[in-house]
Amino acid sequence: MRDTMPLSRRGFVTGGAAILGLAGAFPAWARTGSQGLAAKGSGLVTGPNIDLSIAAAELAVNRRSGHAVTINGSIPGPLIRLKEGQEVRLRVSNHLHEDTSIHWHGLIVPFEMDGVPGVSFPGIKPHSTFEYRFPIRQSGTYWYHSHSGLQEQVGHYGPLIIDPEGADPVAYDREHVIVLSDWSFLHPHTIFTRLKQEGGFFNRQKLTLADRLGDKTDPMTPAERDMFARMRMDPTDISDVTEAAYTFLINGHSADENWTGLFTPGERVRLRIINAAAQTTFNFRIPGLPMTVVATDGNNVRPVEIDEFQIGNAETYDVIVRPGDQPCALVAEAIDRSGMGVATLAPRAGMRAAAPRLRERPTLGMKDMGMGNSSAHDHMATKTDGIDHAAMDHTAAPPPSHQPMRAPPPMQPAEDHGSMNMRDASRVDFPLGAGVDMIAPMPVDRTGDPGVGLEDVGHRVLTYKDLVSLEPRSDTRLPGRMIEIHLTGNMERFMWSLDGEQLSENPEPYRFARNERVRMRLINDTMMTHPMHLHGHFWELVNGHGDRQPLKHTVRVLPGGYVDLDLTADAPGDWAFHCHLLYHMHAGMMRIVKVRPLEGEPA
């Protein structure tokens, strides 16, 4: 990534000329003053044959430049717009001096076209071209990005929209794509090194003695402070990389650069919001303007009106807004509230809404440490979701899978926090090495929680329980078995893993029989929100809505909690399964999922 090619129309000098040069770095839809995606000259890439070119470049943000990787010369990459039912051929040419790749996030494709080096294909060698070819079997808002090294951090991503074959159930007059990202002038390998050298290296919001002695109310009780101290954990360790290293971008623009999307007052404006950030979970809101969520991860849901939602890395949400004659601020606040991206929706060019101030820094609590107040009954979730768990096969998986579900051990009393063993090896069936510093003693279902820091913000915040699929599920079978997967780590040493093993240790893949119906319980044994992504499939998020559980390709698992996900393993092949925090995945929080038999193989 070090040798660079000049961006077209780029002239990175000082003063106003730098801003002019910057305009050439954006596709038309991402330039400030955009009329929306239907506007003439919005610069969409579409059709059955698409050429994409990956190259190194320099990118200017706030009149300062840093090294980047572009797609067709821009950051974000071009907006690819396809049609459900078509075939597409995408020729990707690599002009870097290192391997690259493109993963089509959320698209149902043959595994050989999924774009994960070392899992589904060898990668795209330097100065070569790879051709992806697959049918388009779905519609909605998606995106694409590199799955090679840390290229995603330096700009290798772009939006992808698929129009439905029939009528779109979502009515709107205008649409804008909103791509959220985090940009750093530090080289991504420098960021990773800093994270390994010192836990909380980028955290500038740690609690201090002055916090306790000042006028502000201490968010922690003495017992909580004692517990965090004994665990050597920091209640402000919410985001690994913060505003100390990042500038938060919307459509490639900083808050100072103020990307502006235009509308006509009274229109129904569809915002297709994509979190393409490498390491940042955002809280998204438009102060004073309600949002109606109509889709997530490309799948339509029953409309639900809210004022704010948390969006994990790689998630997408479609919302409808009806702004009046005043400009509105689009606010993407980092989960730790160290900074935010700000843009504007405006009826006329040149208008700008006032950006809100950053809200008070949130802190973690006992629930985030896995000490939720629920009982053992909650953890077992017996029959609360319409499934008789007693009838599940927890001991004998169908071939070729051999992963029995181990019954969780009894819970400790909820009130006895002080006596809890925070690293109880009897609760898991894998060894607790140096890379596992905590096993949540009382994980609870947190799909009804809005997300860290959003419990008491005084307005409506979306939770996963608010999501109801517009269509009933296609596979009505109940899961035949259930497996637990623990999201594990050592936060102080920046070690991340699944079930205590990093990908570099060559762990046994998770195996599913083709067309098997299985429930996956993801238990977060850490104090950080993990956006978990399974390639090639959609999960049904178990949230109490029966046959209308929403489909998700990426799910936030809140600290100290768990999420139940039903899966029909109908895509044979090898698939990546990982945390979508880029540096967690890079550190090893990833596994291979094998679905067998392949096409043509005997069952």
JSON list of C-alpha atoms in Angstrom, two decimals, residues 153 183-206 234 236-248 279-280 334 336-339 491-492 494 528 583:
[
{"chain": "A", "resi": 153, "resn": "GLN", "atom": "CA", "xyz": [-9.31, 0.81, 7.05]},
{"chain": "A", "resi": 183, "resn": "TRP", "atom": "CA", "xyz": [-10.47, 7.51, 8.78]},
{"chain": "A", "resi": 184, "resn": "SER", "atom": "CA", "xyz": [-7.01, 7.69, 10.32]},
{"chain": "A", "resi": 185, "resn": "PHE", "atom": "CA", "xyz": [-3.75, 9.24, 9.25]},
{"chain": "A", "resi": 186, "resn": "LEU", "atom": "CA", "xyz": [-2.00, 6.51, 11.20]},
{"chain": "A", "resi": 187, "resn": "HIS", "atom": "CA", "xyz": [-1.08, 3.46, 9.17]},
{"chain": "A", "resi": 188, "resn": "PRO", "atom": "CA", "xyz": [-3.44, 0.62, 10.14]},
{"chain": "A", "resi": 189, "resn": "HIS", "atom": "CA", "xyz": [-0.55, -1.60, 11.16]},
{"chain": "A", "resi": 190, "resn": "THR", "atom": "CA", "xyz": [0.63, 1.19, 13.48]},
{"chain": "A", "resi": 191, "resn": "ILE", "atom": "CA", "xyz": [-2.85, 1.27, 15.02]},
{"chain": "A", "resi": 192, "resn": "PHE", "atom": "CA", "xyz": [-2.74, -2.49, 15.54]},
{"chain": "A", "resi": 193, "resn": "THR", "atom": "CA", "xyz": [0.73, -2.32, 17.07]},
{"chain": "A", "resi": 194, "resn": "ARG", "atom": "CA", "xyz": [-0.37, 0.40, 19.49]},
{"chain": "A", "resi": 195, "resn": "LEU", "atom": "CA", "xyz": [-3.38, -1.69, 20.53]},
{"chain": "A", "resi": 196, "resn": "LYS", "atom": "CA", "xyz": [-1.13, -4.66, 21.23]},
{"chain": "A", "resi": 197, "resn": "GLN", "atom": "CA", "xyz": [1.42, -2.58, 23.12]},
{"chain": "A", "resi": 198, "resn": "GLU", "atom": "CA", "xyz": [-0.97, -0.97, 25.57]},
{"chain": "A", "resi": 199, "resn": "GLY", "atom": "CA", "xyz": [-4.60, -1.69, 26.41]},
{"chain": "A", "resi": 200, "resn": "GLY", "atom": "CA", "xyz": [-6.68, 1.45, 26.09]},
{"chain": "A", "resi": 201, "resn": "PHE", "atom": "CA", "xyz": [-3.92, 3.26, 24.18]},
{"chain": "A", "resi": 202, "resn": "PHE", "atom": "CA", "xyz": [-6.45, 5.44, 22.33]},
{"chain": "A", "resi": 203, "resn": "ASN", "atom": "CA", "xyz": [-8.82, 5.90, 25.26]},
{"chain": "A", "resi": 204, "resn": "ARG", "atom": "CA", "xyz": [-8.64, 9.55, 26.36]},
{"chain": "A", "resi": 205, "resn": "GLN", "atom": "CA", "xyz": [-11.77, 9.32, 28.49]},
{"chain": "A", "resi": 206, "resn": "LYS", "atom": "CA", "xyz": [-10.64, 7.17, 31.38]},
{"chain": "A", "resi": 234, "resn": "ASP", "atom": "CA", "xyz": [-11.80, -0.22, 32.61]},
{"chain": "A", "resi": 236, "resn": "THR", "atom": "CA", "xyz": [-14.64, 3.42, 29.85]},
{"chain": "A", "resi": 237, "resn": "ASP", "atom": "CA", "xyz": [-13.04, 0.82, 27.54]},
{"chain": "A", "resi": 238, "resn": "ILE", "atom": "CA", "xyz": [-15.91, 0.89, 25.08]},
{"chain": "A", "resi": 239, "resn": "SER", "atom": "CA", "xyz": [-14.14, 1.46, 21.78]},
{"chain": "A", "resi": 240, "resn": "ASP", "atom": "CA", "xyz": [-10.60, 0.32, 20.94]},
{"chain": "A", "resi": 241, "resn": "VAL", "atom": "CA", "xyz": [-9.82, 3.14, 18.54]},
{"chain": "A", "resi": 242, "resn": "THR", "atom": "CA", "xyz": [-11.30, 6.54, 19.26]},
{"chain": "A", "resi": 243, "resn": "GLU", "atom": "CA", "xyz": [-11.36, 10.10, 18.02]},
{"chain": "A", "resi": 244, "resn": "ALA", "atom": "CA", "xyz": [-7.76, 10.26, 19.25]},
{"chain": "A", "resi": 245, "resn": "ALA", "atom": "CA", "xyz": [-6.84, 8.45, 16.03]},
{"chain": "A", "resi": 246, "resn": "TYR", "atom": "CA", "xyz": [-9.96, 8.77, 13.91]},
{"chain": "A", "resi": 247, "resn": "THR", "atom": "CA", "xyz": [-11.81, 11.39, 11.91]},
{"chain": "A", "resi": 248, "resn": "PHE", "atom": "CA", "xyz": [-15.36, 10.14, 11.45]},
{"chain": "A", "resi": 279, "resn": "GLN", "atom": "CA", "xyz": [-13.58, -0.25, 14.19]},
{"chain": "A", "resi": 280, "resn": "THR", "atom": "CA", "xyz": [-16.44, 2.08, 15.16]},
{"chain": "A", "resi": 334, "resn": "ALA", "atom": "CA", "xyz": [-19.11, 7.08, 18.03]},
{"chain": "A", "resi": 336, "resn": "ASP", "atom": "CA", "xyz": [-17.77, 5.94, 23.18]},
{"chain": "A", "resi": 337, "resn": "ARG", "atom": "CA", "xyz": [-18.80, 9.54, 22.36]},
{"chain": "A", "resi": 338, "resn": "SER", "atom": "CA", "xyz": [-15.25, 10.62, 21.69]},
{"chain": "A", "resi": 339, "resn": "GLY", "atom": "CA", "xyz": [-16.29, 12.15, 18.38]},
{"chain": "A", "resi": 491, "resn": "MET", "atom": "CA", "xyz": [-8.96, -6.88, 26.48]},
{"chain": "A", "resi": 492, "resn": "GLU", "atom": "CA", "xyz": [-5.80, -5.70, 28.22]},
{"chain": "A", "resi": 494, "resn": "PHE", "atom": "CA", "xyz": [-5.78, -7.11, 22.83]},
{"chain": "A", "resi": 528, "resn": "MET", "atom": "CA", "xyz": [-17.10, -4.85, 24.17]},
{"chain": "A", "resi": 583, "resn": "TYR", "atom": "CA", "xyz": [-8.70, -5.30, 14.35]}
]
